[in-house]
PDB file of N, CA and C in Angstrom:
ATOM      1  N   UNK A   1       0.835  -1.176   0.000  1.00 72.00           N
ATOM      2  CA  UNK A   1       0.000   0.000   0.000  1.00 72.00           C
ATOM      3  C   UNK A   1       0.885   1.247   0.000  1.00 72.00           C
ATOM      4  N   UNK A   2       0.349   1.802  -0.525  1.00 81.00           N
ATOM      5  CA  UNK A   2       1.244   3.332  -0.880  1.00 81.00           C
ATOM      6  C   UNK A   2       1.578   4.379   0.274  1.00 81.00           C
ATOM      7  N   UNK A   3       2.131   4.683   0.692  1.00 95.00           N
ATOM      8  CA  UNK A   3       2.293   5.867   1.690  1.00 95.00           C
ATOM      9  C   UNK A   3       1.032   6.984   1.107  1.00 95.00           C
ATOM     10  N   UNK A   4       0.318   7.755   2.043  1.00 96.00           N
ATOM     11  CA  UNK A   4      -0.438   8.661   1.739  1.00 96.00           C
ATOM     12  C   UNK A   4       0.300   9.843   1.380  1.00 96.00           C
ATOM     13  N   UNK A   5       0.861  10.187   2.444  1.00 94.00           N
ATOM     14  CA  UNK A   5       1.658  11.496   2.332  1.00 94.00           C
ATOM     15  C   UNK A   5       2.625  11.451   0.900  1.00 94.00           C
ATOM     16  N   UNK A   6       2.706  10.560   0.441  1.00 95.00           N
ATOM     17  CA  UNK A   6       3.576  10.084  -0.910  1.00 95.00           C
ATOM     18  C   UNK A   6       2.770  10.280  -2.235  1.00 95.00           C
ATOM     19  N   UNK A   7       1.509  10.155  -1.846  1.00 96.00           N
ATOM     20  CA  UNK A   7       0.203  10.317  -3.208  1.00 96.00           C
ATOM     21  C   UNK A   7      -0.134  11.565  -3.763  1.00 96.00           C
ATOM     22  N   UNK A   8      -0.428  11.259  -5.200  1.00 96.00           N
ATOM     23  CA  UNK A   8      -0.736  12.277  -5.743  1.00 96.00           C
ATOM     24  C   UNK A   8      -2.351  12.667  -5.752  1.00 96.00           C
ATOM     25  N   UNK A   9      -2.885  14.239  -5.559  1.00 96.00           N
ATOM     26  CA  UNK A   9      -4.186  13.993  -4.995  1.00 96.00           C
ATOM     27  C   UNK A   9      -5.057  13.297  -5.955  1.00 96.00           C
ATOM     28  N   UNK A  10      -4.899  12.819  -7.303  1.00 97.00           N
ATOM     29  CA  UNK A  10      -5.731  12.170  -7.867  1.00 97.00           C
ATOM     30  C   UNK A  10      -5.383  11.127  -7.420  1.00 97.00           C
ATOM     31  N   UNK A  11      -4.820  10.426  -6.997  1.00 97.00           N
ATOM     32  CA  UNK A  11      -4.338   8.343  -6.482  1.00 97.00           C
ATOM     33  C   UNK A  11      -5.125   8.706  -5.334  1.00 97.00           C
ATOM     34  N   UNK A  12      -4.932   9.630  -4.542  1.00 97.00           N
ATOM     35  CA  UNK A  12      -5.501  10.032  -2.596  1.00 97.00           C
ATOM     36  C   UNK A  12      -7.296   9.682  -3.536  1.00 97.00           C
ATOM     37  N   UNK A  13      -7.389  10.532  -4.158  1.00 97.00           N
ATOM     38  CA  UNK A  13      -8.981  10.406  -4.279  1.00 97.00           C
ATOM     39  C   UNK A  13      -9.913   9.288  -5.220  1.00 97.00           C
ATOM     40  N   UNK A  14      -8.911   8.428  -6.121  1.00 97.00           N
ATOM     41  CA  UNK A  14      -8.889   7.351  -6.429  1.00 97.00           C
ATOM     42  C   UNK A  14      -9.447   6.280  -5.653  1.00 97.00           C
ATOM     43  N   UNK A  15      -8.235   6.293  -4.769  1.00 97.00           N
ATOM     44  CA  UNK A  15      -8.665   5.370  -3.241  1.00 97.00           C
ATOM     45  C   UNK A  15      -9.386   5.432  -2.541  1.00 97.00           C
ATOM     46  N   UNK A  16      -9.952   7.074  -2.235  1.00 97.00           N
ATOM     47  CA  UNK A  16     -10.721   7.087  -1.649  1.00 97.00           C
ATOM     48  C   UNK A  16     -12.449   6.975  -1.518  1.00 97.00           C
ATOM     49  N   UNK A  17     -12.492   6.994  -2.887  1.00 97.00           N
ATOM     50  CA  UNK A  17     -13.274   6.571  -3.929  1.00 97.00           C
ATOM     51  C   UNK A  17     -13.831   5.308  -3.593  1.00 97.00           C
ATOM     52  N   UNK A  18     -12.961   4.609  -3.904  1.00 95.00           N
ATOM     53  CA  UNK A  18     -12.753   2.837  -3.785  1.00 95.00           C
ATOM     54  C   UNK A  18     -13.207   2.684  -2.262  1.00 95.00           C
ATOM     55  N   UNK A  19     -12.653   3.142  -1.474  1.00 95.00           N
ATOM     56  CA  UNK A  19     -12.749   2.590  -0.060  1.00 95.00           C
ATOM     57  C   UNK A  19     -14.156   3.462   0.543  1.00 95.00           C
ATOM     58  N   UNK A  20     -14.433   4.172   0.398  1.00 95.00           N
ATOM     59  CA  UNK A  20     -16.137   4.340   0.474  1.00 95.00           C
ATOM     60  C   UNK A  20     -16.850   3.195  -0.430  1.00 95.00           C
ATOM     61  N   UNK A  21     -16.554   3.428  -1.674  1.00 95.00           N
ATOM     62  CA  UNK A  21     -17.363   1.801  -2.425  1.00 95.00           C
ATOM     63  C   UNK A  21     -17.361   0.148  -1.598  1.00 95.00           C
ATOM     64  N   UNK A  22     -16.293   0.322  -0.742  1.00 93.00           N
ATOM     65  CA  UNK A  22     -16.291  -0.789  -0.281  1.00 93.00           C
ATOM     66  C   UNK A  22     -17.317  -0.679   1.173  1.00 93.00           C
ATOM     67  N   UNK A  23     -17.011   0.400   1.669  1.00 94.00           N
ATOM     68  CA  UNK A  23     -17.768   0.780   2.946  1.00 94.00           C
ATOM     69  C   UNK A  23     -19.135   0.697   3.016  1.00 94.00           C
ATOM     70  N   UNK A  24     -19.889   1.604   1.602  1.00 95.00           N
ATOM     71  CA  UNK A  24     -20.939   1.705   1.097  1.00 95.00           C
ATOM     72  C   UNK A  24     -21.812  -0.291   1.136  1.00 95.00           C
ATOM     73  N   UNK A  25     -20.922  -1.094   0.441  1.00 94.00           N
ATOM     74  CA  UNK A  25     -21.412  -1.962  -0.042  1.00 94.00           C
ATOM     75  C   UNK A  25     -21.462  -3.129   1.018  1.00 94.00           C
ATOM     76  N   UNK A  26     -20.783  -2.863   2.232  1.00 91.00           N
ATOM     77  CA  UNK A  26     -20.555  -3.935   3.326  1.00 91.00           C
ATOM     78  C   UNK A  26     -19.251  -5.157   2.850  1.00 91.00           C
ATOM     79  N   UNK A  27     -18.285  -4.538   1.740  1.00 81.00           N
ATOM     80  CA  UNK A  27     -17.575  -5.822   1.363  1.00 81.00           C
ATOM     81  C   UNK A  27     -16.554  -5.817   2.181  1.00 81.00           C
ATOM     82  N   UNK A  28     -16.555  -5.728   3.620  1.00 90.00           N
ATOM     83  CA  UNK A  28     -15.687  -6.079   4.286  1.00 90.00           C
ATOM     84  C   UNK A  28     -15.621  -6.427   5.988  1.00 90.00           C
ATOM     85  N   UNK A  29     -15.249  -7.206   6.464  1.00 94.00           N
ATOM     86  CA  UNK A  29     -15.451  -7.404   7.854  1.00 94.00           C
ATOM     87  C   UNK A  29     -15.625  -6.080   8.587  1.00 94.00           C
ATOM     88  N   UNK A  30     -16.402  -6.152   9.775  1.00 95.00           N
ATOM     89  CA  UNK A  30     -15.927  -5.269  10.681  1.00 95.00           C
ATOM     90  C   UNK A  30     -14.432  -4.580  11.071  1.00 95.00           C
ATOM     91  N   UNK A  31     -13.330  -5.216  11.237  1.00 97.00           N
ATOM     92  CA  UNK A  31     -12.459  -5.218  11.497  1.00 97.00           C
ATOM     93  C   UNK A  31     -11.909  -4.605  10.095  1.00 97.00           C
ATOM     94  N   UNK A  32     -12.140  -5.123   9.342  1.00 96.00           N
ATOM     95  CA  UNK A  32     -11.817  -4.171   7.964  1.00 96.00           C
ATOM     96  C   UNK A  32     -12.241  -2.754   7.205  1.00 96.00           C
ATOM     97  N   UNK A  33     -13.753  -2.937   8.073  1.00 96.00           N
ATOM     98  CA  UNK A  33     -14.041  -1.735   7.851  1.00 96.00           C
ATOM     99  C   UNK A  33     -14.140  -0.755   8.610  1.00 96.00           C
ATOM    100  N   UNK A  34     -13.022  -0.971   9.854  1.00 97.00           N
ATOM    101  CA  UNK A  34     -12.736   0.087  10.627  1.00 97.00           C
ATOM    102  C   UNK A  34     -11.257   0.686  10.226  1.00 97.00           C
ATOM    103  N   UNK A  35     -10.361  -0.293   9.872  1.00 97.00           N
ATOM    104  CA  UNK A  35      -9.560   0.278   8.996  1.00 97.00           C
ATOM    105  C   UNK A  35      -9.338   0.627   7.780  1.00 97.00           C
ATOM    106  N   UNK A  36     -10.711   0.134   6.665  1.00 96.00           N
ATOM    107  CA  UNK A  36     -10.808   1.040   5.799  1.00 96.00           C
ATOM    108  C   UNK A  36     -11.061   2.801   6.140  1.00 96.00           C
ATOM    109  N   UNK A  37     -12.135   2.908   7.401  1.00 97.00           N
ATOM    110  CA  UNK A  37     -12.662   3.910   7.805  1.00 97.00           C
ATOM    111  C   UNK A  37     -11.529   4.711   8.435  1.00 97.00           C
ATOM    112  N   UNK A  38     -10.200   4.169   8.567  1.00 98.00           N
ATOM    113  CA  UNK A  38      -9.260   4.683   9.359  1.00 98.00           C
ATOM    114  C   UNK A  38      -8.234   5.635   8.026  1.00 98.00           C
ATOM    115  N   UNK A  39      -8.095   4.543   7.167  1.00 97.00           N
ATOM    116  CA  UNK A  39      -7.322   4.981   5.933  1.00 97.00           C
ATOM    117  C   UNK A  39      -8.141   6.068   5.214  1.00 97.00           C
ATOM    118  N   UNK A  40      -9.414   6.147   5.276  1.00 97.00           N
ATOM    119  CA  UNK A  40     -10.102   7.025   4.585  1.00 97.00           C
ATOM    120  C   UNK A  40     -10.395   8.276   4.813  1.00 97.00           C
ATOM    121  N   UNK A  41     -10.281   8.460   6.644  1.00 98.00           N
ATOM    122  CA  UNK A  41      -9.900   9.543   7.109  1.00 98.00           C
ATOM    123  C   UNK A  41      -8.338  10.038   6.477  1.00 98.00           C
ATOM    124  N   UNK A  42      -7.750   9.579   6.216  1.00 97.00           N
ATOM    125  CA  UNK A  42      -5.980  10.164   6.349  1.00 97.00           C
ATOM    126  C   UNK A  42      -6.342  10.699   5.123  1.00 97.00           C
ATOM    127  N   UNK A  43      -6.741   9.425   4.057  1.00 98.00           N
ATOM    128  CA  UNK A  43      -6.565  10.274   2.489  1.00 98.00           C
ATOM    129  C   UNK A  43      -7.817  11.522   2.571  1.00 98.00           C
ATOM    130  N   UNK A  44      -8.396  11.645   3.317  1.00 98.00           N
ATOM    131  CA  UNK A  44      -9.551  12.342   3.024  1.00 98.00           C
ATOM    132  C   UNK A  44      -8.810  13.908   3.373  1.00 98.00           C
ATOM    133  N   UNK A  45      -8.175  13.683   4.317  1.00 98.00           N
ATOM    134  CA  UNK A  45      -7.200  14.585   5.088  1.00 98.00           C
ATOM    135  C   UNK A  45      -6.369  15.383   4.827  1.00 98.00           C
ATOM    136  N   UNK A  46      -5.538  14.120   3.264  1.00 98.00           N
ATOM    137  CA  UNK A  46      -4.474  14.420   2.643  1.00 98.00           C
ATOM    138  C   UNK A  46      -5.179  15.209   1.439  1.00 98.00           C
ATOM    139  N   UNK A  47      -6.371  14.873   0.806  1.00 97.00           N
ATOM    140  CA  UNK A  47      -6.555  15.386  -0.033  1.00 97.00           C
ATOM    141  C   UNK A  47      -6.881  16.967   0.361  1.00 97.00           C
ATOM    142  N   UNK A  48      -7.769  17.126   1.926  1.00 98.00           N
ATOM    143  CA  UNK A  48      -7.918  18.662   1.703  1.00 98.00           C
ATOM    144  C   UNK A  48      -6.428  19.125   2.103  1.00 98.00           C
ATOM    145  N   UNK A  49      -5.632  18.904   2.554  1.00 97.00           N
ATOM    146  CA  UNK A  49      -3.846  19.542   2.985  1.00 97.00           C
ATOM    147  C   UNK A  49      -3.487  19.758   1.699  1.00 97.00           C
ATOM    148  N   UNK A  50      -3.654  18.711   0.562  1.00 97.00           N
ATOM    149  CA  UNK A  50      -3.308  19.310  -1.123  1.00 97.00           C
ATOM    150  C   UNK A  50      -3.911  20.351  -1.720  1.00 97.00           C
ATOM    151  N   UNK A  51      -4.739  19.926  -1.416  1.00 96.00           N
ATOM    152  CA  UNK A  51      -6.118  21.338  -1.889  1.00 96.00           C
ATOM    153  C   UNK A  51      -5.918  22.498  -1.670  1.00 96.00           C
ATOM    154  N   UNK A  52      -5.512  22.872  -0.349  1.00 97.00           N
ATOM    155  CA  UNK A  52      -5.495  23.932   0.541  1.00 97.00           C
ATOM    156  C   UNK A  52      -4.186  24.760  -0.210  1.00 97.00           C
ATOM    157  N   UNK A  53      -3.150  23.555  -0.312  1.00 96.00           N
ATOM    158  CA  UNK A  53      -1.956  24.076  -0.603  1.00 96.00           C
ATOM    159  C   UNK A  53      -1.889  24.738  -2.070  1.00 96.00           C
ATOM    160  N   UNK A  54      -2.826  24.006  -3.146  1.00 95.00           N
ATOM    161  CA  UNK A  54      -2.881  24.855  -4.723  1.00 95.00           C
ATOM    162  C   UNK A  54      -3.692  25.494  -4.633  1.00 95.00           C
ATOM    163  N   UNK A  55      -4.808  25.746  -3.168  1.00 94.00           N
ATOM    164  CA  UNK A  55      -5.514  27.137  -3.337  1.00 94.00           C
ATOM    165  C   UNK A  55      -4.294  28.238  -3.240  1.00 94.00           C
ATOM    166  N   UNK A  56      -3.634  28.328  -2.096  1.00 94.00           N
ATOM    167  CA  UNK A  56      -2.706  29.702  -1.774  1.00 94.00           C
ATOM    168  C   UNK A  56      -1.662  29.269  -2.947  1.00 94.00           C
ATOM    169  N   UNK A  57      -1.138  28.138  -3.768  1.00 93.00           N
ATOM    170  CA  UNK A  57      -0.169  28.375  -4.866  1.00 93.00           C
ATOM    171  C   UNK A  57      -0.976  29.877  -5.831  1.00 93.00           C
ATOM    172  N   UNK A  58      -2.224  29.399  -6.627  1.00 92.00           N
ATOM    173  CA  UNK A  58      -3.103  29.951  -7.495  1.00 92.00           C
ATOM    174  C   UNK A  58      -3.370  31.819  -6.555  1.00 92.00           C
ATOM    175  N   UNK A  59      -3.623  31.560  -5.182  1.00 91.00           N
ATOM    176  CA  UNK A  59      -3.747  32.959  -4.811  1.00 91.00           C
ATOM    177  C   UNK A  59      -2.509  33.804  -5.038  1.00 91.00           C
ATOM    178  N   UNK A  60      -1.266  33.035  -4.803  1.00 90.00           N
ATOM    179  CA  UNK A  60       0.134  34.267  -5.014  1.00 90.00           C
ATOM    180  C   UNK A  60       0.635  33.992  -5.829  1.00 90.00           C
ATOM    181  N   UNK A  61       0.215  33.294  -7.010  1.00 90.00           N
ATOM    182  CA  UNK A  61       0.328  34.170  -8.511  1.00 90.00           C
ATOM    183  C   UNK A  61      -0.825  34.846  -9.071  1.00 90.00           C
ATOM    184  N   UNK A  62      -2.025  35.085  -8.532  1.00 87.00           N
ATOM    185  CA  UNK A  62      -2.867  35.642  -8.671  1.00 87.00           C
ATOM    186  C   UNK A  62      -2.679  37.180  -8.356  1.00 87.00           C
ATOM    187  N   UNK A  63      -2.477  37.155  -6.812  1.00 86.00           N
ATOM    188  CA  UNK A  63      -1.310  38.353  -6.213  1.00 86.00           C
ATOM    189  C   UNK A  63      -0.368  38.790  -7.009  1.00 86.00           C
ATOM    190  N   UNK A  64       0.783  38.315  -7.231  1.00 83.00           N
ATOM    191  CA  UNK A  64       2.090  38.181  -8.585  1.00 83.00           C
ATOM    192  C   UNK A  64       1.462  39.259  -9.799  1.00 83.00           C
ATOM    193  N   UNK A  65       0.098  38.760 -10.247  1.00 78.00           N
ATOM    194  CA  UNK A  65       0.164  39.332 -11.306  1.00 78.00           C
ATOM    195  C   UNK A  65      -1.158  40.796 -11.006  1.00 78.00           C
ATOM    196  N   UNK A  66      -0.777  40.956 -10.085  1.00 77.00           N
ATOM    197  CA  UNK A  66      -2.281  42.130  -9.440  1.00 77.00           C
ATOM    198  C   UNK A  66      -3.413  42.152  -9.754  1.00 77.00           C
ATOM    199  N   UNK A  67      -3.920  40.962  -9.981  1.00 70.00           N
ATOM    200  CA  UNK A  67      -5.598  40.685 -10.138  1.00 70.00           C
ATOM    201  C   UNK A  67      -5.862  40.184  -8.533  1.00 70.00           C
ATOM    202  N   UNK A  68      -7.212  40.856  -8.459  1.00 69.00           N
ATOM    203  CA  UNK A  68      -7.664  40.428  -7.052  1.00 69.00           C
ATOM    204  C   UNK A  68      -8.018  38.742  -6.958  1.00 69.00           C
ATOM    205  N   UNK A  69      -8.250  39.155  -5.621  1.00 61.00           N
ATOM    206  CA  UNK A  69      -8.092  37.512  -5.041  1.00 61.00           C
ATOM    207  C   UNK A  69      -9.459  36.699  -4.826  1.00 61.00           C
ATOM    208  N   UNK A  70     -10.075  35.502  -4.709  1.00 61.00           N
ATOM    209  CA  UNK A  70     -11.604  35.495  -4.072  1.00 61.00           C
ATOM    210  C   UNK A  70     -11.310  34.110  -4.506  1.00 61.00           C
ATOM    211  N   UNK A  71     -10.435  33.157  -3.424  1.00 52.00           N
ATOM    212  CA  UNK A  71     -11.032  31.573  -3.929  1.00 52.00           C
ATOM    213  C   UNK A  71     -11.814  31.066  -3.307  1.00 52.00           C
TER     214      UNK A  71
END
């Protein structure tokens, strides 16, 4: 399994994708689907920490080029 912090946010949301489908559908023990539910928090996590981070990339070149700001 891939390191999260290592993923790109499309693989983070790929997976995370997948592991709600599995959650959704009951295809997995209890015990499995507490650590699906565990992994799905992190990528869910990781994906808004990526997010967050190409909002303020896009705001200070937005800044950079003196058009106002509003993401």
């Amino acid at each position: 399994m891939t390191e999260i912090r290592n993923m790109s946010f499309e693989d983070a949301m790929k997976e995370l994708e997948a592991t709600v489908g599995k959650l959704e559908h009951g295809e997995a023990t209890l015990e499995e689907s507490i650590a699906l539910y565990e992994r799905g928090a992190k990528l869910r996590a990781h994906c808004d920490k990526v997010l967050r981070a190409a909002e303020e990339r896009v705001e200070k070149i937005t800044l950079a080029a003196g058009q106002p700001t509003g993401t």
